[in-house]
Every structure is written in C-alpha cells, then in structure tokens.
Amino acid sequence: MSSEGISTRELRNLWLQDSEILCSCIVTGVNCIKRRHRRLEIIP
C-alpha cells in the first residue's frame, strides 16, 4: 500500500545517505527511523 510516488527503497537510500538522525513519516503508521552508528531503528 504505497500511496506515495516514492518507493520504500528510495526512502531507504535517502536515509542511508544521511549520516545525521533522520525522521520520516510513513503513511502506514507514521514511523520514525533513526540512524545511529550505522544502525536503523524503527520507532512506532
């Protein structure tokens, strides 16, 4: 269920490119992804 024009892979690439902690909202349950020390954590 992707209502957005961007794919999850694209978002993942953007997050990986960003070395700073990035927060993104997803239509399926507004999730925040924080990148810490090469680690991706999903916070509901």
Coordinates of N, CA and C in Angstrom, one line a residue:
M1 N 0.8 -1.2 0.0 CA 0.0 0.0 0.0 C 0.9 1.3 0.0
S2 N 1.3 1.7 -1.2 CA 2.1 2.9 -1.2 C 1.4 4.0 -2.0
S3 N 0.8 4.9 -1.3 CA 0.1 6.0 -1.9 C 1.1 7.0 -2.4
E4 N 2.3 7.0 -1.9 CA 3.3 8.0 -2.3 C 3.9 7.6 -3.6
G5 N 4.5 8.6 -4.3 CA 5.2 8.3 -5.5 C 6.6 7.8 -5.3
I6 N 7.1 7.9 -4.1 CA 8.4 7.4 -3.8 C 8.3 6.0 -3.2
S7 N 9.3 5.2 -3.6 CA 9.3 3.8 -3.1 C 10.0 3.7 -1.8
T8 N 9.8 2.6 -1.1 CA 10.5 2.4 0.2 C 12.0 2.3 0.0
R9 N 12.4 1.7 -1.2 CA 13.8 1.6 -1.5 C 14.4 3.0 -1.6
E10 N 13.7 3.9 -2.3 CA 14.2 5.3 -2.5 C 14.4 5.9 -1.1
L11 N 13.4 5.8 -0.3 CA 13.5 6.4 1.1 C 14.7 5.8 1.8
R12 N 14.8 4.5 1.7 CA 15.9 3.9 2.4 C 17.3 4.4 1.9
N13 N 17.4 4.7 0.7 CA 18.6 5.2 0.1 C 18.9 6.6 0.7
L14 N 17.8 7.4 0.8 CA 18.0 8.8 1.3 C 18.4 8.7 2.7
W15 N 17.8 7.8 3.5 CA 18.2 7.6 4.9 C 19.6 7.2 5.0
L16 N 20.0 6.3 4.2 CA 21.4 5.8 4.3 C 22.4 6.9 3.9
Q17 N 22.0 7.7 3.0 CA 22.9 8.8 2.6 C 23.1 9.8 3.7
D18 N 22.0 10.0 4.5 CA 22.1 11.0 5.5 C 22.7 10.4 6.7
S19 N 23.9 11.0 7.2 CA 24.6 10.4 8.3 C 24.0 11.0 9.6
E20 N 23.2 12.0 9.5 CA 22.5 12.6 10.7 C 21.2 11.8 11.0
I21 N 20.7 12.0 12.2 CA 19.5 11.3 12.6 C 18.3 11.9 11.8
L22 N 17.7 11.0 11.0 CA 16.6 11.5 10.1 C 15.3 10.8 10.5
C23 N 14.3 11.7 10.6 CA 13.0 11.2 11.0 C 12.0 11.3 9.8
S24 N 11.4 10.2 9.4 CA 10.4 10.2 8.3 C 9.1 9.7 8.7
C25 N 8.0 10.2 8.1 CA 6.7 9.7 8.5 C 6.2 8.8 7.3
I26 N 5.7 7.7 7.7 CA 5.2 6.8 6.7 C 3.7 6.7 6.8
V27 N 3.0 6.6 5.7 CA 1.5 6.6 5.7 C 1.0 5.4 6.5
T28 N 1.8 4.3 6.5 CA 1.3 3.1 7.2 C 1.8 3.1 8.6
G29 N 1.3 4.1 9.4 CA 1.6 4.1 10.9 C 2.6 5.0 11.3
V30 N 2.7 6.1 10.6 CA 3.7 7.2 11.0 C 4.9 6.7 11.8
N31 N 5.9 6.2 11.1 CA 7.0 5.6 11.8 C 8.3 6.5 11.7
C32 N 9.1 6.5 12.7 CA 10.3 7.3 12.7 C 11.5 6.4 12.6
I33 N 12.4 6.7 11.7 CA 13.6 5.9 11.6 C 14.8 6.7 12.0
K34 N 15.5 6.2 13.0 CA 16.6 7.0 13.4 C 17.9 6.2 13.1
R35 N 18.9 6.9 12.5 CA 20.1 6.2 12.2 C 21.2 6.6 13.2
R36 N 21.6 5.5 13.9 CA 22.7 5.8 14.9 C 23.8 4.8 14.8
H37 N 25.0 5.2 14.5 CA 26.1 4.4 14.3 C 25.8 3.2 13.3
R38 N 25.4 3.6 12.1 CA 25.2 2.6 11.1 C 24.0 1.7 11.5
R39 N 23.1 2.2 12.3 CA 22.0 1.3 12.7 C 20.7 2.0 12.5
L40 N 19.7 1.2 11.9 CA 18.4 1.8 11.6 C 17.4 1.2 12.6
E41 N 16.7 2.1 13.3 CA 15.7 1.7 14.3 C 14.4 2.3 13.9
I42 N 13.4 1.4 14.0 CA 12.0 1.9 13.7 C 11.2 2.1 14.9
I43 N 10.8 3.4 15.1 CA 10.0 3.7 16.4 C 8.6 4.0 16.0
P44 N 7.7 3.1 16.5 CA 6.2 3.3 16.2 C 5.6 4.5 16.9

